[in-house]
Amino acid sequence: MGEDMRGMRVIEEWSPIIVMVTSNIAMGSVNALVKKALDGGVNHMVVGAYRMAISAFILAPFAYVLERKTRPELSFRLMFDHFISGLLGASLMQFFFLLGLSYTSATVSCALVSMLPAITFALALLFRTENVKNLKTKAGVLKVIGTLICISGGLFLTFYKGPQISNPHSHEATLHHNHDQEKTKNWLLGCLFLFIGTTLLSLWMLFQGTLNIKYPCKYSSTCLMSIFAAFQCALLSLYKGRDVQDWIIHDKFVILVIIYAGVVGQAMSTVAVAWGIKKVGAVFASTFAPVTLIAATLFDFLILHTPLYLGSILGSVVAVMGLYVFLWGKKKETEASSTTMSPPMDNENQTINNNNHNDSRSPV
C-alpha cells in the first residue's frame, strides 16, 4: 500500500513536468515549420486564423463528450474572459510573434521565448501573484538566478552565431542565401515584435491561472478561446492585405503545416499548458520555454537541414542549466513549505501526548 502511494506521488509530481516538456518540444517543431511556410510569402494571420479554426474543430468533440456534465454555465463574464484569453494567448500574440518570426528565424524566436520565465516572474511580482518575501529565501534566490541564466542563454544564442559545426558543404550557399535575406528583413524590429508577443503570452499564462479557477474545463475553455481567436485573426489579417486570394492556399506543404500547427501547436499544446498552469502555476510552467528553443534548433538542423552553429549549442546548454537551477529552487520552496507546515504540528502533538501520558502516571 505504501509503495502504491509513493508511486502515485511520483507520478503526480512528474506528470506536469513531462507534459510541459512534451508540449514545448511540439511548439519548437511548429515554430520551425511555420517559419518555413512564412518564407513562402503567405499572410501570417491567415495561417493564424486557419490554425485557430482547426484547433476549435478538433477540441469541440472532446469538450462536448468529456465535459458536458461538469461544464459550468456560460455567463457573459465568462464569454468576455475567453475573448480576452483569445486576444492575449492567440490572436494578438500570434500577430506579433509570427510577424517577428517572418523577420528573423525559428531559433531566434524561440530564444526570445526563453525569456518567458523572467517576464512571467516579473509580471507575477507586479500583479502580486508571486510573493516578494520569498525572494529573500534560498529557494527564491535560486529561482531568480535560474531565470537570469535562462535569459542569458537566450540572449547568447540570439546574438552570438559562432562558427558553423555542421553541413560544411552547404555553408557557402547558406551564407549567400542569408546575405540576400538580410537585405529585406529588419532584424531588430523582428526581435521587438517577438518580445511583445512573448510578453502577451506571459500575460495570458497569468490570466489563464485565474480563468482555470472560474472555468475548470480545459477542452471547453481552449475551444472557446480558439473560436474567438479565429475571428480575431481574420480581422487582423486585413493589416497585410484584403485580397481574397490570400485565403486560398495551393501549396501542399503550407496546408500540412497549418493542420499540424492547429492540431499539435494549438489544440494539444494549449490544453497541455492550461493543465500545467492549473497544476504548478504560471511561473513554473513558463520555465519550460527553453525546451522550445532547443527543439526548434534541433528540428531546424535534423529535419529542415539548416546549418548548426556553435552559438546555438552553447546558448541551448546555458538555457537548460538555468531551467535546472529554477527547478532546484522550486523544489527547495516546496520542501520548505511542507517542512514548516507539517513537522511542527507533529512535534506539538507529540509534546501534548507526552505531557498527558506523564500526568496520567503521576499521583493525584
Coordinates of N, CA, C and O in Angstrom, one line a residue, residues 60-181:
A60 N -13.8 20.6 -30.1 CA -15.2 20.6 -29.9 C -15.8 19.2 -29.5 O -16.5 19.2 -28.5
P61 N -15.5 18.1 -30.1 CA -16.0 16.8 -29.7 C -15.5 16.4 -28.3 O -16.3 15.9 -27.5
F62 N -14.2 16.7 -28.0 CA -13.7 16.4 -26.7 C -14.4 17.2 -25.6 O -14.8 16.7 -24.5
A63 N -14.7 18.5 -25.9 CA -15.3 19.3 -24.9 C -16.8 18.9 -24.7 O -17.2 18.8 -23.5
Y64 N -17.4 18.5 -25.8 CA -18.8 18.0 -25.6 C -19.0 16.7 -24.9 O -19.8 16.6 -24.0
V65 N -18.1 15.7 -25.2 CA -18.2 14.4 -24.7 C -17.7 14.3 -23.2 O -18.3 13.8 -22.3
L66 N -16.5 14.9 -23.0 CA -15.8 14.7 -21.7 C -16.3 15.7 -20.6 O -16.1 15.4 -19.4
E67 N -16.8 16.9 -21.1 CA -17.1 17.9 -20.1 C -18.5 18.4 -20.0 O -18.8 19.4 -19.4
R68 N -19.4 17.7 -20.7 CA -20.8 18.2 -20.8 C -21.5 18.1 -19.4 O -22.4 18.9 -19.1
K69 N -21.1 17.2 -18.5 CA -21.7 17.1 -17.2 C -21.1 18.0 -16.2 O -21.7 18.3 -15.1
T70 N -19.8 18.4 -16.4 CA -19.1 19.2 -15.4 C -18.9 20.6 -15.8 O -18.5 21.4 -15.0
R71 N -19.3 21.0 -17.0 CA -19.1 22.3 -17.5 C -20.0 23.3 -16.9 O -21.2 23.1 -16.9
P72 N -19.5 24.4 -16.3 CA -20.3 25.4 -15.7 C -21.1 26.2 -16.8 O -20.7 26.2 -17.9
E73 N -22.2 26.8 -16.3 CA -23.0 27.6 -17.3 C -22.2 28.8 -17.7 O -21.6 29.5 -16.9
L74 N -22.3 29.1 -19.0 CA -21.5 30.2 -19.6 C -22.3 31.5 -19.3 O -23.4 31.7 -19.8
S75 N -21.6 32.4 -18.6 CA -22.2 33.7 -18.4 C -21.5 34.7 -19.4 O -20.5 34.4 -20.0
F76 N -22.0 35.9 -19.4 CA -21.4 37.0 -20.2 C -20.0 37.2 -19.8 O -19.1 37.4 -20.6
R77 N -19.8 37.2 -18.5 CA -18.4 37.5 -18.0 C -17.4 36.4 -18.4 O -16.3 36.7 -18.8
L78 N -17.9 35.2 -18.4 CA -17.0 34.1 -18.8 C -16.7 34.1 -20.3 O -15.6 33.9 -20.8
M79 N -17.7 34.5 -21.1 CA -17.5 34.7 -22.5 C -16.5 35.8 -22.8 O -15.6 35.7 -23.6
F80 N -16.7 36.9 -22.1 CA -15.7 38.0 -22.2 C -14.3 37.6 -21.8 O -13.3 38.0 -22.4
D81 N -14.2 36.8 -20.7 CA -12.9 36.3 -20.3 C -12.2 35.5 -21.3 O -11.0 35.6 -21.6
H82 N -13.0 34.6 -22.0 CA -12.4 33.8 -23.1 C -12.1 34.7 -24.3 O -11.2 34.3 -25.1
F83 N -12.8 35.8 -24.5 CA -12.5 36.7 -25.6 C -11.1 37.3 -25.3 O -10.3 37.4 -26.2
I84 N -10.9 37.7 -24.1 CA -9.6 38.3 -23.7 C -8.5 37.3 -23.8 O -7.4 37.5 -24.2
S85 N -8.9 36.0 -23.4 CA -7.9 34.9 -23.4 C -7.5 34.7 -24.9 O -6.3 34.5 -25.2
G86 N -8.4 34.8 -25.8 CA -8.1 34.6 -27.2 C -7.2 35.8 -27.7 O -6.3 35.5 -28.5
L87 N -7.4 37.0 -27.3 CA -6.6 38.1 -27.6 C -5.2 38.0 -27.2 O -4.2 38.1 -27.9
L88 N -5.0 37.7 -25.8 CA -3.7 37.6 -25.2 C -2.9 36.4 -25.7 O -1.7 36.5 -26.1
G89 N -3.5 35.2 -25.7 CA -2.8 34.0 -25.9 C -2.8 33.5 -27.3 O -2.2 32.5 -27.6
A90 N -3.6 34.1 -28.2 CA -3.7 33.6 -29.6 C -3.6 34.7 -30.6 O -2.5 34.8 -31.3
S91 N -4.6 35.5 -30.8 CA -4.6 36.4 -31.9 C -3.5 37.5 -31.9 O -2.7 37.6 -32.8
L92 N -3.5 38.3 -30.8 CA -2.5 39.4 -30.7 C -1.1 38.8 -30.6 O -0.2 39.3 -31.1
M93 N -1.0 37.7 -29.8 CA 0.3 37.1 -29.6 C 0.8 36.6 -30.9 O 2.0 36.8 -31.2
Q94 N -0.1 35.9 -31.7 CA 0.4 35.4 -33.0 C 0.7 36.5 -34.0 O 1.6 36.4 -34.8
F95 N -0.1 37.6 -33.9 CA 0.1 38.7 -34.8 C 1.6 39.2 -34.6 O 2.3 39.4 -35.6
F96 N 2.0 39.5 -33.4 CA 3.3 40.0 -33.2 C 4.4 38.9 -33.3 O 5.5 39.1 -33.9
F97 N 4.1 37.7 -32.8 CA 5.1 36.6 -32.8 C 5.4 36.2 -34.3 O 6.5 36.0 -34.6
L98 N 4.3 35.9 -35.0 CA 4.5 35.4 -36.4 C 5.1 36.5 -37.3 O 5.9 36.2 -38.2
L99 N 4.8 37.8 -37.0 CA 5.4 38.9 -37.8 C 6.9 39.0 -37.4 O 7.7 39.1 -38.3
G100 N 7.2 38.8 -36.2 CA 8.6 38.8 -35.8 C 9.4 37.6 -36.3 O 10.5 37.6 -36.7
L101 N 8.7 36.4 -36.4 CA 9.2 35.2 -36.9 C 9.6 35.3 -38.4 O 10.6 34.9 -38.9
S102 N 8.7 36.1 -39.1 CA 8.9 36.3 -40.6 C 10.1 37.1 -40.8 O 10.8 37.1 -41.9
Y103 N 10.5 38.0 -39.8 CA 11.6 38.9 -40.0 C 12.9 38.2 -39.5 O 14.0 38.7 -39.8
T104 N 12.8 37.2 -38.7 CA 14.0 36.6 -38.1 C 14.2 35.2 -38.4 O 14.3 34.8 -39.6
S105 N 14.2 34.3 -37.4 CA 14.3 32.8 -37.7 C 13.6 32.1 -36.5 O 13.3 32.7 -35.5
A106 N 13.4 30.8 -36.7 CA 12.8 30.0 -35.7 C 13.6 29.9 -34.4 O 13.1 30.0 -33.3
T107 N 14.9 29.8 -34.6 CA 15.8 29.7 -33.5 C 15.8 31.0 -32.7 O 15.7 31.0 -31.4
V108 N 15.9 32.2 -33.4 CA 15.8 33.5 -32.7 C 14.5 33.7 -32.0 O 14.4 34.2 -30.8
S109 N 13.4 33.3 -32.6 CA 12.1 33.5 -32.0 C 12.0 32.7 -30.7 O 11.5 33.1 -29.7
C110 N 12.5 31.4 -30.8 CA 12.4 30.6 -29.6 C 13.4 31.0 -28.5 O 13.2 30.8 -27.3
A111 N 14.5 31.7 -28.9 CA 15.5 32.2 -28.0 C 14.8 33.3 -27.2 O 15.0 33.4 -26.0
L112 N 14.0 34.2 -27.9 CA 13.4 35.2 -27.1 C 12.2 34.7 -26.3 O 11.9 35.2 -25.2
V113 N 11.6 33.6 -26.7 CA 10.6 33.0 -25.9 C 11.2 32.4 -24.7 O 10.5 32.3 -23.6
S114 N 12.5 32.1 -24.7 CA 13.1 31.5 -23.5 C 13.2 32.6 -22.4 O 13.5 32.2 -21.2
M115 N 12.9 33.8 -22.7 CA 12.8 34.9 -21.7 C 11.4 34.9 -21.0 O 11.2 35.7 -20.1
L116 N 10.6 34.0 -21.5 CA 9.2 33.9 -20.9 C 9.2 33.7 -19.4 O 8.4 34.4 -18.7
P117 N 10.1 32.9 -18.8 CA 10.1 32.7 -17.3 C 10.4 34.0 -16.6 O 9.7 34.4 -15.6
A118 N 11.3 34.8 -17.1 CA 11.7 36.1 -16.5 C 10.6 37.1 -16.6 O 10.2 37.8 -15.6
I119 N 9.9 37.2 -17.8 CA 8.8 38.1 -18.0 C 7.7 37.7 -17.1 O 7.0 38.6 -16.5
T120 N 7.3 36.4 -17.1 CA 6.2 36.0 -16.3 C 6.5 36.2 -14.8 O 5.6 36.6 -14.1
F121 N 7.7 35.9 -14.4 CA 8.1 36.1 -13.0 C 8.0 37.6 -12.6 O 7.4 37.9 -11.5
A122 N 8.5 38.5 -13.5 CA 8.4 39.9 -13.2 C 6.9 40.4 -13.1 O 6.6 41.2 -12.2
L123 N 6.1 39.9 -14.1 CA 4.7 40.3 -14.1 C 4.0 39.7 -12.9 O 3.1 40.4 -12.3
A124 N 4.4 38.5 -12.5 CA 3.7 37.9 -11.3 C 4.0 38.7 -10.1 O 3.2 38.9 -9.2
L125 N 5.3 39.2 -10.0 CA 5.6 40.1 -8.8 C 4.8 41.4 -8.9 O 4.4 41.9 -7.9
L126 N 4.7 41.9 -10.1 CA 4.0 43.2 -10.3 C 2.5 43.1 -9.9 O 1.9 43.9 -9.3
F127 N 1.9 41.9 -10.3 CA 0.5 41.7 -10.0 C 0.3 41.0 -8.7 O -0.9 40.6 -8.4
R128 N 1.4 40.8 -8.0 CA 1.3 40.2 -6.6 C 0.8 38.8 -6.6 O 0.2 38.4 -5.6
T129 N 0.9 38.0 -7.7 CA 0.6 36.6 -7.6 C 1.8 35.8 -7.1 O 1.7 34.6 -6.9
E130 N 3.0 36.4 -7.1 CA 4.2 35.8 -6.5 C 4.6 36.7 -5.4 O 4.7 37.9 -5.4
N131 N 4.9 36.0 -4.2 CA 5.3 36.8 -3.0 C 6.7 37.3 -3.1 O 7.6 36.6 -3.3
V132 N 6.8 38.6 -2.8 CA 8.1 39.3 -2.9 C 9.0 38.8 -1.7 O 10.2 38.6 -1.9
K133 N 8.4 38.4 -0.6 CA 9.2 38.0 0.6 C 9.9 36.7 0.3 O 11.0 36.4 0.8
N134 N 9.4 35.9 -0.6 CA 10.0 34.6 -1.0 C 11.4 34.8 -1.6 O 12.2 33.9 -1.7
L135 N 11.6 36.0 -2.2 CA 12.9 36.3 -2.9 C 14.1 36.3 -1.9 O 15.2 36.1 -2.3
K136 N 13.8 36.5 -0.6 CA 14.9 36.5 0.4 C 15.3 35.1 0.8 O 16.3 35.0 1.5
T137 N 14.5 34.1 0.5 CA 14.9 32.8 0.9 C 15.9 32.2 -0.1 O 16.1 32.7 -1.2
K138 N 16.4 31.0 0.3 CA 17.4 30.3 -0.6 C 16.7 29.9 -1.9 O 17.2 30.0 -3.0
A139 N 15.4 29.4 -1.7 CA 14.6 29.0 -2.9 C 14.4 30.1 -3.8 O 14.5 30.0 -5.1
G140 N 14.0 31.3 -3.3 CA 13.8 32.5 -4.1 C 15.0 32.9 -4.8 O 14.9 33.3 -6.0
V141 N 16.1 32.9 -4.2 CA 17.4 33.3 -4.8 C 17.7 32.4 -6.0 O 18.1 32.8 -7.1
L142 N 17.5 31.0 -5.8 CA 17.8 30.1 -6.8 C 16.8 30.3 -8.0 O 17.2 30.2 -9.2
K143 N 15.6 30.6 -7.8 CA 14.6 30.9 -8.8 C 15.0 32.1 -9.6 O 14.9 32.1 -10.9
V144 N 15.5 33.2 -9.0 CA 15.9 34.4 -9.7 C 17.2 34.1 -10.5 O 17.3 34.5 -11.6
I145 N 18.1 33.4 -9.9 CA 19.4 33.0 -10.6 C 19.1 32.2 -11.8 O 19.6 32.4 -12.9
G146 N 18.2 31.2 -11.6 CA 17.8 30.3 -12.8 C 17.2 31.1 -13.9 O 17.4 30.9 -15.1
T147 N 16.3 32.0 -13.5 CA 15.6 32.9 -14.5 C 16.6 33.7 -15.3 O 16.6 33.8 -16.5
L148 N 17.6 34.3 -14.6 CA 18.6 35.1 -15.2 C 19.5 34.3 -16.1 O 19.9 34.7 -17.2
I149 N 19.8 33.0 -15.7 CA 20.6 32.2 -16.6 C 19.8 31.8 -17.9 O 20.4 31.7 -19.0
C150 N 18.5 31.6 -17.7 CA 17.7 31.3 -18.9 C 17.7 32.4 -19.9 O 17.9 32.2 -21.1
I151 N 17.6 33.7 -19.4 CA 17.7 34.8 -20.2 C 19.1 34.9 -20.9 O 19.2 35.2 -22.1
S152 N 20.1 34.7 -20.1 CA 21.5 34.7 -20.7 C 21.7 33.8 -21.8 O 22.3 34.1 -22.8
G153 N 21.1 32.5 -21.6 CA 21.2 31.5 -22.7 C 20.5 32.0 -23.9 O 21.0 31.8 -25.1
G154 N 19.3 32.5 -23.8 CA 18.5 33.0 -24.9 C 19.2 34.1 -25.6 O 19.3 34.2 -26.9
L155 N 19.8 35.1 -24.9 CA 20.4 36.2 -25.5 C 21.7 35.8 -26.2 O 22.1 36.3 -27.2
F156 N 22.4 34.9 -25.5 CA 23.7 34.4 -26.1 C 23.4 33.7 -27.4 O 24.1 33.9 -28.4
L157 N 22.4 32.9 -27.5 CA 22.1 32.2 -28.7 C 21.6 33.2 -29.8 O 21.9 33.0 -31.0
T158 N 20.9 34.2 -29.4 CA 20.4 35.2 -30.4 C 21.6 36.0 -31.0 O 21.6 36.2 -32.2
F159 N 22.5 36.5 -30.1 CA 23.4 37.5 -30.6 C 24.8 36.9 -30.9 O 25.7 37.6 -31.4
Y160 N 25.1 35.7 -30.6 CA 26.3 35.0 -30.9 C 26.1 33.8 -31.8 O 25.5 32.9 -31.4
K161 N 26.5 34.0 -33.1 CA 26.3 32.9 -34.0 C 27.5 31.9 -33.9 O 27.2 30.7 -33.9
G162 N 28.7 32.3 -34.0 CA 29.8 31.4 -33.8 C 30.1 30.7 -35.1 O 29.4 30.8 -36.1
P163 N 31.1 29.8 -35.1 CA 31.5 29.1 -36.3 C 30.5 28.0 -36.6 O 29.8 27.4 -35.7
Q164 N 30.3 27.6 -37.8 CA 29.4 26.5 -38.2 C 30.1 25.2 -37.9 O 31.3 25.0 -38.2
I165 N 29.3 24.3 -37.3 CA 29.8 23.0 -36.9 C 29.1 21.8 -37.7 O 29.3 20.7 -37.3
S166 N 28.4 22.2 -38.7 CA 27.7 21.1 -39.4 C 27.4 21.6 -40.9 O 27.6 22.8 -41.2
N167 N 27.1 20.7 -41.8 CA 26.8 21.0 -43.2 C 27.8 21.8 -43.8 O 27.5 22.9 -44.4
P168 N 29.1 21.5 -43.8 CA 30.1 22.3 -44.3 C 30.0 22.5 -45.8 O 30.4 23.6 -46.3
H169 N 29.4 21.6 -46.5 CA 29.3 21.7 -48.0 C 28.3 22.8 -48.4 O 28.4 23.4 -49.5
S170 N 27.3 23.0 -47.5 CA 26.2 23.9 -47.9 C 26.5 25.3 -47.3 O 25.7 26.2 -47.4
H171 N 27.7 25.5 -46.7 CA 28.0 26.7 -45.9 C 27.9 27.9 -46.9 O 27.4 29.0 -46.6
E172 N 28.6 27.8 -48.0 CA 28.7 28.9 -48.9 C 27.3 29.3 -49.5 O 27.0 30.5 -49.5
A173 N 26.5 28.3 -49.8 CA 25.2 28.6 -50.3 C 24.3 29.3 -49.3 O 23.5 30.2 -49.5
T174 N 24.5 28.8 -48.0 CA 23.7 29.3 -46.9 C 24.0 30.8 -46.6 O 23.2 31.6 -46.4
L175 N 25.3 31.0 -46.7 CA 25.8 32.4 -46.5 C 25.2 33.4 -47.5 O 24.7 34.5 -47.2
H176 N 25.2 32.9 -48.8 CA 24.7 33.7 -49.8 C 23.2 33.9 -49.7 O 22.7 35.0 -49.8
H177 N 22.5 32.9 -49.3 CA 21.0 33.0 -49.0 C 20.7 33.9 -47.9 O 19.8 34.8 -48.0
N178 N 21.5 33.8 -46.8 CA 21.3 34.7 -45.6 C 21.6 36.1 -46.0 O 20.9 37.0 -45.5
H179 N 22.6 36.3 -46.8 CA 23.0 37.7 -47.2 C 21.9 38.4 -48.0 O 21.6 39.5 -47.8
D180 N 21.2 37.6 -48.9 CA 20.1 38.2 -49.6 C 18.9 38.4 -48.7 O 18.2 39.4 -48.8
Q181 N 18.7 37.5 -47.7 CA 17.5 37.7 -46.8 C 17.7 38.9 -45.9 O 16.8 39.7 -45.6

